[in-house]
Coordinates of C-alpha atoms in Angstrom, one line a residue:
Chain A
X1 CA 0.0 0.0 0.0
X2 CA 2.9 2.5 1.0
X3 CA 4.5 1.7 -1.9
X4 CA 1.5 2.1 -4.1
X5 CA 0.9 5.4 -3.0
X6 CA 4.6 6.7 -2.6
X7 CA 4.8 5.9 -6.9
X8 CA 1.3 7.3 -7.5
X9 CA 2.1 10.3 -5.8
X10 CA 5.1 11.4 -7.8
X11 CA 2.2 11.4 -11.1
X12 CA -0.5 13.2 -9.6
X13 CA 2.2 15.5 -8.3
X14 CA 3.3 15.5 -12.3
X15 CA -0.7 16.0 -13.2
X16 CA -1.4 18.7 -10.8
X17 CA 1.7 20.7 -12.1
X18 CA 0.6 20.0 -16.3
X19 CA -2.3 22.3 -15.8
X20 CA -0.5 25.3 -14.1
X21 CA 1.7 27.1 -16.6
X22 CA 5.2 27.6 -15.5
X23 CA 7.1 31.1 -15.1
X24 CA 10.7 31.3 -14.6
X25 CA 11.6 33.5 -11.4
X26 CA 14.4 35.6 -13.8
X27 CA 15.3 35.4 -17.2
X28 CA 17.3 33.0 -17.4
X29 CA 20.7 32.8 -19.5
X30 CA 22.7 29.7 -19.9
X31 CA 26.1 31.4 -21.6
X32 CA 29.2 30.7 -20.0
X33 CA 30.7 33.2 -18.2
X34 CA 31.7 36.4 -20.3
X35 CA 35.6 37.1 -19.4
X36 CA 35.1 39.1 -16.2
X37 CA 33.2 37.7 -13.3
X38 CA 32.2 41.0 -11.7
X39 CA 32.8 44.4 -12.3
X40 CA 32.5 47.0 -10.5
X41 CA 32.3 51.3 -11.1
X42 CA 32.3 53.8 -8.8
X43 CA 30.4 51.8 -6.5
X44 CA 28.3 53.0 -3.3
X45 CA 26.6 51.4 -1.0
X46 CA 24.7 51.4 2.7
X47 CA 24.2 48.4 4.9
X48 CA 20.8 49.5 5.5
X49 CA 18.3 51.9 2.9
X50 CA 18.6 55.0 6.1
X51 CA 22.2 54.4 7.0
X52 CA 25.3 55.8 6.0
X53 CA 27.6 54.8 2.9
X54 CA 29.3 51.7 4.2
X55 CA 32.2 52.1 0.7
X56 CA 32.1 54.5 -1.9
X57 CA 33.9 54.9 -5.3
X58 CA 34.6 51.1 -5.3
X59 CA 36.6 49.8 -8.9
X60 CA 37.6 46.7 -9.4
X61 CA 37.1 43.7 -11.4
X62 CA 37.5 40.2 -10.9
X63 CA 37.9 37.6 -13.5
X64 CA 36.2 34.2 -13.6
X65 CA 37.5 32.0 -12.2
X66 CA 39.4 33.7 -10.3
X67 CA 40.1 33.3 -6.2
X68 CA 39.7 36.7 -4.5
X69 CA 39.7 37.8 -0.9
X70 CA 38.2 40.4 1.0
X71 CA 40.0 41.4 3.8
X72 CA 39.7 44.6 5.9
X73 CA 38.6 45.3 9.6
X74 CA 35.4 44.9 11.2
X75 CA 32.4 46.9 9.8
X76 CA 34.8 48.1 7.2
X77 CA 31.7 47.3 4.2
X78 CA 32.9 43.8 3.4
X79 CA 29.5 42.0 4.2
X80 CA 27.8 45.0 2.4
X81 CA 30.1 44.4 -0.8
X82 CA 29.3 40.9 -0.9
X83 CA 25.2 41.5 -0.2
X84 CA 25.2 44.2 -3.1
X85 CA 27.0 41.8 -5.5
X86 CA 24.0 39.2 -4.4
X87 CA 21.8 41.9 -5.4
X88 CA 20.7 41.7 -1.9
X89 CA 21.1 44.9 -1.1
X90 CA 20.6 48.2 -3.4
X91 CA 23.4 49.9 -4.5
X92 CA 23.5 54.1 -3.9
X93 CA 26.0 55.3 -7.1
X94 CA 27.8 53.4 -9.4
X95 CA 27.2 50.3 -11.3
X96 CA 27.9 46.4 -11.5
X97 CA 28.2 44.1 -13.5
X98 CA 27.6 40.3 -12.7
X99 CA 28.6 37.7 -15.6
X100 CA 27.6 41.2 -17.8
X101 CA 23.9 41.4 -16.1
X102 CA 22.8 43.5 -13.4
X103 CA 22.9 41.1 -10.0
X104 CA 19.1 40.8 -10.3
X105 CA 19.4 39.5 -13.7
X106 CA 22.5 37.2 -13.1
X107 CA 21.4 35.5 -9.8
X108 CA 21.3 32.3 -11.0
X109 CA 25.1 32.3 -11.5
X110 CA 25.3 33.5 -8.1
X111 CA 25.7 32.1 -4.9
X112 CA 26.0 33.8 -1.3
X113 CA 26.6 32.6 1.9
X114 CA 26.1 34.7 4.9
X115 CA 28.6 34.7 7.4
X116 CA 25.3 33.7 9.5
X117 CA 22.6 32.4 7.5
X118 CA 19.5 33.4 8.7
X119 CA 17.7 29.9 8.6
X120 CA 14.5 29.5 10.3
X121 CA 15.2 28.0 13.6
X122 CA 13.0 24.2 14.1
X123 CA 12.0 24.2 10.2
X124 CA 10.8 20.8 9.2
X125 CA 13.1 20.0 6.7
X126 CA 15.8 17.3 5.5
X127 CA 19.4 18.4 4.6
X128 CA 18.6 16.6 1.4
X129 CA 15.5 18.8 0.4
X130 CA 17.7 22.2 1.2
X131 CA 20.1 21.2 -1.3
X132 CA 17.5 20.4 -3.5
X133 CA 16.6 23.6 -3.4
X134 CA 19.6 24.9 -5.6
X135 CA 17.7 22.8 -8.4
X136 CA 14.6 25.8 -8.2
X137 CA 17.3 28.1 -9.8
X138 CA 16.5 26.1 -12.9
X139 CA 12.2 25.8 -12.5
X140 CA 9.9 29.1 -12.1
X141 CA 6.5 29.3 -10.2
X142 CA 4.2 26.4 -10.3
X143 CA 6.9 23.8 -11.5
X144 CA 7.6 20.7 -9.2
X145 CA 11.3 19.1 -9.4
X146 CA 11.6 15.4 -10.2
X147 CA 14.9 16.0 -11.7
X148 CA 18.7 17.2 -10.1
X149 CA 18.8 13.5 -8.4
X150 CA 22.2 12.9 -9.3
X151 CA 23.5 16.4 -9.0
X152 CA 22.4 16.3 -5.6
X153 CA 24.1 13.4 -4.8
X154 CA 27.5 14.5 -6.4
X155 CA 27.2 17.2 -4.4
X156 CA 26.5 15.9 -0.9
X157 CA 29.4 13.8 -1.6
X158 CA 31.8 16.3 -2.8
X159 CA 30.8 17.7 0.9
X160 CA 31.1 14.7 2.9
X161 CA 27.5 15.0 3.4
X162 CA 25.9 11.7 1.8
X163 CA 25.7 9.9 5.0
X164 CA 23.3 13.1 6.4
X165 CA 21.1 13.1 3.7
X166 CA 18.1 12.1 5.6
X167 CA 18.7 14.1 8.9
X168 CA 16.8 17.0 9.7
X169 CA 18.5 20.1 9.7
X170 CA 17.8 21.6 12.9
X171 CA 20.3 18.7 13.9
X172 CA 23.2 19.5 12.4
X173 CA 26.4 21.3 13.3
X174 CA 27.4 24.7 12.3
X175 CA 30.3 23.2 9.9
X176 CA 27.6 21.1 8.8
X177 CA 24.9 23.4 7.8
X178 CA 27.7 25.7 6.0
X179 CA 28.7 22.4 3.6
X180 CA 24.9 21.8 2.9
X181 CA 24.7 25.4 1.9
X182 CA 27.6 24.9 -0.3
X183 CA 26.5 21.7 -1.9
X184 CA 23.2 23.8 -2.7
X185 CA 24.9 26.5 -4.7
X186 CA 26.8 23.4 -6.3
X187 CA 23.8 22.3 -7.8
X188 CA 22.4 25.6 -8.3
X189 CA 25.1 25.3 -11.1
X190 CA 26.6 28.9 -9.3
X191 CA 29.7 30.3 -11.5
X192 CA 30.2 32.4 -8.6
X193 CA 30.2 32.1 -5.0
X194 CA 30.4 34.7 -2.5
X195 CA 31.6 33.6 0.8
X196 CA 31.2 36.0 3.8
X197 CA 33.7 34.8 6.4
X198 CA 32.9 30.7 6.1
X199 CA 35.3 29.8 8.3
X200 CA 34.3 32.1 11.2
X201 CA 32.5 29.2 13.3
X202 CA 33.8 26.1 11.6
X203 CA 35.1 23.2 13.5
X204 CA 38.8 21.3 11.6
X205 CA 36.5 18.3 9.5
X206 CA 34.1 20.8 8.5
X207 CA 37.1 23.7 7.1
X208 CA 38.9 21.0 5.6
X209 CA 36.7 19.6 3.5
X210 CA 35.5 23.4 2.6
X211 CA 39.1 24.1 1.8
X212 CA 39.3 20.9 -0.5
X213 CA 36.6 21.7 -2.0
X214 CA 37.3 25.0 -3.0
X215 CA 41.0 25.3 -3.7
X216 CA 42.1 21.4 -4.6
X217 CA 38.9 19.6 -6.1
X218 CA 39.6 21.3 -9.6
X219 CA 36.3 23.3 -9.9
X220 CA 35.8 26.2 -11.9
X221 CA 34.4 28.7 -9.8
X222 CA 35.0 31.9 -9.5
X223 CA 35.4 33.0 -5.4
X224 CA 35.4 36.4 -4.0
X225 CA 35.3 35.4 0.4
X226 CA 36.1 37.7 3.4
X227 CA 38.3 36.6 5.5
X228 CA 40.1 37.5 8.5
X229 CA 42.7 35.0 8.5
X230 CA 46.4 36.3 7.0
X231 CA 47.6 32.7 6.5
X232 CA 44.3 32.0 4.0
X233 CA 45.8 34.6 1.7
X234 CA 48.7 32.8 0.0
X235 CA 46.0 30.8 -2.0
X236 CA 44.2 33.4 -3.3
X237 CA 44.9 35.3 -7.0
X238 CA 43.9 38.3 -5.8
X239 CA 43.0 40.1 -3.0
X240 CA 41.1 43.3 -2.2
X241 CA 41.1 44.8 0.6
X242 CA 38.6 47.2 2.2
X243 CA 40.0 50.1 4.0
X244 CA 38.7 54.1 4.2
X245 CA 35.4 53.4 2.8
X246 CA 37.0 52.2 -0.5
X247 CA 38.6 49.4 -1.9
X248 CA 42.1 48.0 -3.2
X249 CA 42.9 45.6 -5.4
X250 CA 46.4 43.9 -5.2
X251 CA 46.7 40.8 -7.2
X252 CA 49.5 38.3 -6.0
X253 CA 51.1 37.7 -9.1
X254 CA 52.6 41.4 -9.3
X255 CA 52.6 41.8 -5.9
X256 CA 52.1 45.8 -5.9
X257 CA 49.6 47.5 -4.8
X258 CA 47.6 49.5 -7.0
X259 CA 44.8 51.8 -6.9
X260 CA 41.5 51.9 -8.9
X261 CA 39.9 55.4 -8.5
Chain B
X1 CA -20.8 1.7 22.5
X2 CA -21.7 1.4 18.5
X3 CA -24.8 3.0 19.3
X4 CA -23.6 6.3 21.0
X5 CA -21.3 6.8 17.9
X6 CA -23.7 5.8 15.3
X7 CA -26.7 7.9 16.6
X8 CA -26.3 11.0 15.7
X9 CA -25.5 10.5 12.3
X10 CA -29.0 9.8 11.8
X11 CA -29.1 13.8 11.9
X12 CA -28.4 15.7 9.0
X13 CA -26.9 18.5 10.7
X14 CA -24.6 16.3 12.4
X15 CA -23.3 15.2 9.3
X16 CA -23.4 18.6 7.6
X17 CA -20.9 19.9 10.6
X18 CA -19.0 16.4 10.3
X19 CA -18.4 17.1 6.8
X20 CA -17.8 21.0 7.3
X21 CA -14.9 20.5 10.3
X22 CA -13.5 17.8 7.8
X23 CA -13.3 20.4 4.9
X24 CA -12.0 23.4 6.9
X25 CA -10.0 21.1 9.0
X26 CA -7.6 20.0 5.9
X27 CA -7.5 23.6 4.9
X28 CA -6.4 25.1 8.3
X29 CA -4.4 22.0 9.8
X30 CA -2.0 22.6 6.4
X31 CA -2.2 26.5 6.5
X32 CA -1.5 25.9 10.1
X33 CA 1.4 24.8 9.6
X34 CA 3.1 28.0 7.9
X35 CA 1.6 29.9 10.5
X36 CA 3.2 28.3 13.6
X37 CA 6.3 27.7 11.8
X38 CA 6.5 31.5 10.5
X39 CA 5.7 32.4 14.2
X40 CA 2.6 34.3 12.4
X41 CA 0.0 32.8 15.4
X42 CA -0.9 36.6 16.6
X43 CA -1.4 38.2 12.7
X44 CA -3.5 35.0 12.1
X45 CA -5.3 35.5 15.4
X46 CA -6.0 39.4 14.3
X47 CA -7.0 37.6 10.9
X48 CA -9.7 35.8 12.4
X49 CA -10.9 38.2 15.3
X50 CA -11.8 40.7 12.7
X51 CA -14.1 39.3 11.0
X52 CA -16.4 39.8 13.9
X53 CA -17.7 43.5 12.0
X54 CA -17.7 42.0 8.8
X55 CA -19.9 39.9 9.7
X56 CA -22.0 41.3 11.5
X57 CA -21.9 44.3 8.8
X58 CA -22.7 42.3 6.3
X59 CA -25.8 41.1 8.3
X60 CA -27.1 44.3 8.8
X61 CA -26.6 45.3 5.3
X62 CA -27.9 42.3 4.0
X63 CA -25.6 40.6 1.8
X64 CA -23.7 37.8 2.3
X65 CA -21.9 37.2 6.1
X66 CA -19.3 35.3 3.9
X67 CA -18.1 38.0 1.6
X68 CA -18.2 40.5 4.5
X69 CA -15.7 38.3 6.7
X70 CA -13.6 37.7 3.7
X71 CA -13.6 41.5 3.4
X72 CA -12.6 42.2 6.7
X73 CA -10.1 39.9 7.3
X74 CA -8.5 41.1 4.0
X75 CA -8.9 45.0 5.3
X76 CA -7.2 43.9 9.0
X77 CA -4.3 42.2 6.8
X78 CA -3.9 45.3 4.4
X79 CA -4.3 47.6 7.2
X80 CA -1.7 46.1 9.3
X81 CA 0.7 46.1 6.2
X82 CA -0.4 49.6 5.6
X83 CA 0.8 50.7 9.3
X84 CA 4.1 48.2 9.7
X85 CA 5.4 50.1 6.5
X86 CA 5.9 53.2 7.9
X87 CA 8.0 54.3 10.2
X88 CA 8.1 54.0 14.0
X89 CA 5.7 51.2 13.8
X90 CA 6.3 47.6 14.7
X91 CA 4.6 44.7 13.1
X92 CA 3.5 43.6 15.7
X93 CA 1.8 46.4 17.6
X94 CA 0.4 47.5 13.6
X95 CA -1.3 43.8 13.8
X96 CA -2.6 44.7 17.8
X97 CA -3.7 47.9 16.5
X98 CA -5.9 46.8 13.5
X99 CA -7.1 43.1 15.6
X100 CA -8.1 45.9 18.4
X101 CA -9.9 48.4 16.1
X102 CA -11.6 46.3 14.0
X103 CA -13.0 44.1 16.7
X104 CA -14.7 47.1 18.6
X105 CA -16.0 48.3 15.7
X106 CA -17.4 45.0 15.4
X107 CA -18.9 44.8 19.4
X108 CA -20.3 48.4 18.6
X109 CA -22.0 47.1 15.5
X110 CA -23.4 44.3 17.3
X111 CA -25.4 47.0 19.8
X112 CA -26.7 48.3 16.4
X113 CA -28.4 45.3 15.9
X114 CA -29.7 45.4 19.3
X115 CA -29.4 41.7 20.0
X116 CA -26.7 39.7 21.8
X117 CA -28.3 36.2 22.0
X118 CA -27.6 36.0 18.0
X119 CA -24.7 36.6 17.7
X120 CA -23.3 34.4 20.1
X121 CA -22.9 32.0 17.4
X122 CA -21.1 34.8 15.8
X123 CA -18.2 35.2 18.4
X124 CA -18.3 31.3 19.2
X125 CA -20.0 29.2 16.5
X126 CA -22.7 27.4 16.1
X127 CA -22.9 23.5 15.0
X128 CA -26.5 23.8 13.7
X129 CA -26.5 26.4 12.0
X130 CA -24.3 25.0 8.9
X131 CA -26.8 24.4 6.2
X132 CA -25.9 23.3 2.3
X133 CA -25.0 26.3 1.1
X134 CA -22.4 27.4 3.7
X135 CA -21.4 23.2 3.0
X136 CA -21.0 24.7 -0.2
X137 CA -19.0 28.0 0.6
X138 CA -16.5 25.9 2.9
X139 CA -16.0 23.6 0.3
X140 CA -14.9 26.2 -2.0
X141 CA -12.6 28.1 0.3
X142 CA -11.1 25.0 1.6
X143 CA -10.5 23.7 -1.6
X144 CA -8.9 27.3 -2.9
X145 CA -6.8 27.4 0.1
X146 CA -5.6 23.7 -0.5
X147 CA -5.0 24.9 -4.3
X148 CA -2.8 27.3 -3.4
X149 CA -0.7 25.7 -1.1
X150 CA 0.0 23.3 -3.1
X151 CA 0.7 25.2 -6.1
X152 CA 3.0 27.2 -4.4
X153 CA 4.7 24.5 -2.0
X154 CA 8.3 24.6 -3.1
X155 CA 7.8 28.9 -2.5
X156 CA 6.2 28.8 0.2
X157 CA 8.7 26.1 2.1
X158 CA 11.3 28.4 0.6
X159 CA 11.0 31.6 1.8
X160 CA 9.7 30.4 5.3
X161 CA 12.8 28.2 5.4
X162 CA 15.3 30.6 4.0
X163 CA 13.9 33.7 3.1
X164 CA 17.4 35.5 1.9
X165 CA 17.9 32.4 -0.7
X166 CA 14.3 32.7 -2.2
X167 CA 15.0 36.4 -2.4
X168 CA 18.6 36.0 -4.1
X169 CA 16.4 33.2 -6.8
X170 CA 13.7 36.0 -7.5
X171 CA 11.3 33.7 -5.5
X172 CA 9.6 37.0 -4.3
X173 CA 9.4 35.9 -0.1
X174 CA 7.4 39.5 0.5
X175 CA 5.0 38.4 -2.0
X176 CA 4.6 34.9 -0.3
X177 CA 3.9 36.1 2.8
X178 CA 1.2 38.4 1.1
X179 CA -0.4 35.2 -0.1
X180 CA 0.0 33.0 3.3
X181 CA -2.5 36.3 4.5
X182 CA -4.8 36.4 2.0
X183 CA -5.4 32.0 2.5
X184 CA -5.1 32.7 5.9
X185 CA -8.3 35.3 5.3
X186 CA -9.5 32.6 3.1
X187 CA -9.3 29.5 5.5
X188 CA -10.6 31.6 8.4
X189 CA -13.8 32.3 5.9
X190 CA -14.3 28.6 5.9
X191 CA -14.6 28.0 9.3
X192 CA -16.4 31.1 10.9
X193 CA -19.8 29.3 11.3
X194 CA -18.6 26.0 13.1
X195 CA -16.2 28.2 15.6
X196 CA -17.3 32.0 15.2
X197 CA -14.9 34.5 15.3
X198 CA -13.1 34.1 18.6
X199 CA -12.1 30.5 18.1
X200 CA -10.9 29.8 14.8
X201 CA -7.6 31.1 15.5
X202 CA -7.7 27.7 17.5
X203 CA -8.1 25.4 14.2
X204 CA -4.7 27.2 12.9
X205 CA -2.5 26.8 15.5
X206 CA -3.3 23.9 17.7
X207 CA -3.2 21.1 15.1
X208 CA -0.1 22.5 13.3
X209 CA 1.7 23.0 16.3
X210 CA 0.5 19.1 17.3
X211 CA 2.2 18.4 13.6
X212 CA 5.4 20.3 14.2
X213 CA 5.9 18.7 17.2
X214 CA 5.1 14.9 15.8
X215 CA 6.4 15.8 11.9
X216 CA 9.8 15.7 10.6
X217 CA 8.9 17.1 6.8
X218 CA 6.7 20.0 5.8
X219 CA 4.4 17.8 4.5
X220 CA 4.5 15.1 7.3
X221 CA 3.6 18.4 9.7
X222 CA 0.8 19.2 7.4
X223 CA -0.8 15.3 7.7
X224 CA -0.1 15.3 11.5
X225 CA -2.1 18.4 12.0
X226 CA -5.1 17.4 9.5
X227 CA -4.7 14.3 11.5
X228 CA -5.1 15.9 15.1
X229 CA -8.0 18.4 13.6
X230 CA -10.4 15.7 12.0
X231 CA -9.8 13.7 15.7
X232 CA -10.2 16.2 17.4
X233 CA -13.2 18.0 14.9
X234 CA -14.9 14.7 15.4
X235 CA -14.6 14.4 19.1
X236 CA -15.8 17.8 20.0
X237 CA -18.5 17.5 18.0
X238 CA -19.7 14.0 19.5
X239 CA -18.3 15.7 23.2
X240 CA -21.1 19.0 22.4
X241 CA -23.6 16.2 20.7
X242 CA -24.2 14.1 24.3
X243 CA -23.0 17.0 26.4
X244 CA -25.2 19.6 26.2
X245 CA -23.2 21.9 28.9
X246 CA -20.4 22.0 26.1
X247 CA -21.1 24.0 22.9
X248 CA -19.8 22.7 20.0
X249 CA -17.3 25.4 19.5
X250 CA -15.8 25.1 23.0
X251 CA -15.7 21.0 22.5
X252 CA -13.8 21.1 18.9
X253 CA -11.3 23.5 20.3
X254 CA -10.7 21.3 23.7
X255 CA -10.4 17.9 21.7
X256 CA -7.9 19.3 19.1
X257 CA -5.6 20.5 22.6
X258 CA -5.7 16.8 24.1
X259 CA -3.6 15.4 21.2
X260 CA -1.2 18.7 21.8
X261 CA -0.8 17.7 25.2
X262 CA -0.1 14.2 24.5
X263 CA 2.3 15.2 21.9
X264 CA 4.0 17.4 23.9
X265 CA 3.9 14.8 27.1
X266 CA 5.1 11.7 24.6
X267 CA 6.5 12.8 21.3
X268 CA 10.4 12.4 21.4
X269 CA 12.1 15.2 21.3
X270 CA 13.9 15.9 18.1

């Protein structure tokens, strides 16, 4: 009988879905990333709409695939650079580019992690369904997905994360929850992730495998992550660094520091 | 024993307000479920307190008690929006401010009809008073309210679940939350004449929060709670049906807290 009902209910799911027309949540454009990653133009921004600028007359570019930091001190604008790239937050002046959109346009390329992501607290959910949810990047309103299966797994096992699958989510550790959330961007198909501090409350199993997976495993992505820790920066191509309002760009290779005005 | 439970289905009302807590049951047991795990209980309570002056509006006016409630519930959630939006003004108190007008407007509305004693169905339901053609309006809204849910599952989990990521996918969480009001207006509709306005609130949140306690999915929450609300539906009604001293109201409401309390009591925690 169970199992009756768990394959019926996969079709009606199918049937009830046929009827409804499906609209995509942005337009959605499947190029490959266009030469730069992000760009950026006399850039201005506020943490919140009333507040004051948190960076102004930002410049600076970063390549795909390309491994940038963000370093600077505390409230220095680097969680507000990486919310406006997200298209999180509005911009004041200036203007961005994300894979040649605007962020809004883009977002499907784009992945963010907050430095504390605001997940409700006791949801009834399975750390397999949240990384299914990277798969609604692809599917618009009214659209149920049967598909991503594999993805999904490739991805909770680039993250260590297969034998979790089933646990609820409320159960799992900081380091935990942070892999999930990458494995979801994984199979959102994001070119580019932005990491705000992922480190910050990560226990050694948890970091490693992050570290791996980022810098080692051969993936293409293009990574722009704040971070507070000087040994990180030796891996990165490039760095910019927040300081008076605005920021620097210093790419390891050359190894001077130049400013974009 | 097979008597006392097969008795009063000889009445047709009893099976009219069978088939009625059945109906809204499913609807609110599944809305329910958003609304305890968005912490929206006291907006949804202001939902369904203020539908006290449209109904008793609409009486007066003569047109249809349905359409009033409908209207006012929608006017308490617009209002509320209305108020939060601006500045110096909390969600929260904008939702006390609007549940607190709307229900004295609806007390001072009931003195214009000069009578009390009908409208205590009003405030706390009444089980015979559900004829075919409310049978037919609860259908309708439980049905639109099931719709919707499930149309918009994978949103809806979303942006309760993690509203920045819906955002960042253009899955529009302000929007959703919109909707989760206007069912919530809906599925409050459907149940106004089995629990009146003071105790629908009751059909939200205590089977859903029975499910959230006994669930470990969205959906598993959402059977759970339809689960606890058809038990405890039927028992009240049977409790009111051989008790007189109990209305039926007051019964559905007290049967759908004894599977709470057993859940909280038993249930392991997660």
């Amino acid at each position: 009988m169970r199992h009756f009902i768990k394959s019926l209910s996969p079709r009606l799911g199918e049937a009830f879905f046929a009827v409804l027309p499906s609209i995509p949540y942005a337009s959605q454009e499947k190029e490959r990333c266009p030469g730069e990653a992000i760009t950026a133009q006399g850039l201005s921004a506020a943490a919140r709409v009333d507040g004051p600028v948190a960076f102004h007359d930002a410049t600076f570019e970063i390549p795909c695939g390309c491994r940038a930091a963000l370093i600077g001190p505390n409230g220095s604008g680097k969680s507000t650079l990486l919310r406006v790239l997200a298209g999180l937050t509005p911009i004041r002046s200036g203007e961005i580019r994300v894979a040649g959109e605007t962020p809004r346009l883009g977002r499907s390329r784009i992945a963010y992690l907050a430095q504390r992501p605001q997940l409700a607290e006791h949801f009834p959910i399975k750390l397999r369904r949240l990384v299914q949810m990277g798969t609604y990047a692809h599917h618009g309103w009214f659209e149920e997905c049967h598909h991503g299966d594999e993805a999904i797994d490739r991805a909770l096992a680039q993250l260590g994360l297969t034998e979790l699958a089933e646990r609820p989510v409320q159960t799992l550790s900081g380091g935990q929850r942070q892999r999930a959330l990458i494995a979801r961007a994984v199979v959102q198909g994001a070119e580019i992730l932005l990491l705000d501090e992922p480190y910050a409350a990560l226990d050694q199993p948890s970091r490693e495998i992050i570290d791996r997976f980022l810098f080692e495993s051969g993936a293409t992505f293009t990574v722009l992550m704040a971070t507070h820790d000087p040994a990180d920066l030796g891996r990165f191509d490039r760095i910019l660094e927040m300081r008076g309002g605005t920021v620097l760009t210093r790419h390891a290779c050359s190894g001077h520091d130049h400013r974009h005005a | 024993m097979l008597d006392l439970i097969v008795a009063p289905l000889a009445e047709p009302f009893f099976l009219r307000a069978l088939l009625a807590i059945a109906l809204s049951g499913a609807a609110c047991a599944c809305l329910g479920a958003y609304v305890v795990l968005r912490r929206m209980a006291f907006v949804s309570t202001a939902l369904t307190h203020s539908i006290l002056p449209g109904v008793v509006g609409a009486l007066l006016l003569g047109f249809s008690p349905y359409l009033g409630a409908l209207f006012a519930a929608l006017l308490t959630a617009a209002g509320a929006a209305w108020l939060a939006s601006r500045k110096g003004t909390s969600e929260d108190s904008a939702v006390g401010v609007m549940l607190s007008v709307m229900f004295a407007a609806g007390i001072a509305l009931m003195q214009q009809a000069n009578s009390w004693r009908d409208f205590a169905g009003l405030l706390f339901g009444s089980v015979v008073s559900v004829g075919t053609e409310d049978l037919v309006v609860i259908g309708l809204t439980a049905a639109l309210v099931l719709f919707g849910l499930r149309a918009l599952h994978k949103e809806l989990e979303l942006a309760s679940f993690d509203e920045e990521y819906a955002a960042l996918l253009g899955a529009r969480p302000a929007l959703m939350r919109v909707v989760l009001l206007g069912l919530v207006a809906l599925g409050s509709v459907a149940c106004v004449r089995l629990l009146g306005a003071l105790l629908t609130t009751a059909l939200f949140i205590l089977p859903a929060a029975t499910g959230v306690l006994l669930g470990r999915t969205l959906p598993q929450v959402m059977a759970w709670g339809f689960g606890c609300a058809l038990l405890g539906g039927v028992g009240g009604l049977y409790l009111s049906y051989y008790l007189s001293a109990v209305p039926s109201g007051a019964g559905i409401v007290l049967c759908c807290a004894l599977p709470y309390l057993a859940a909280r009591l038993f249930a392991a925690p997660r």
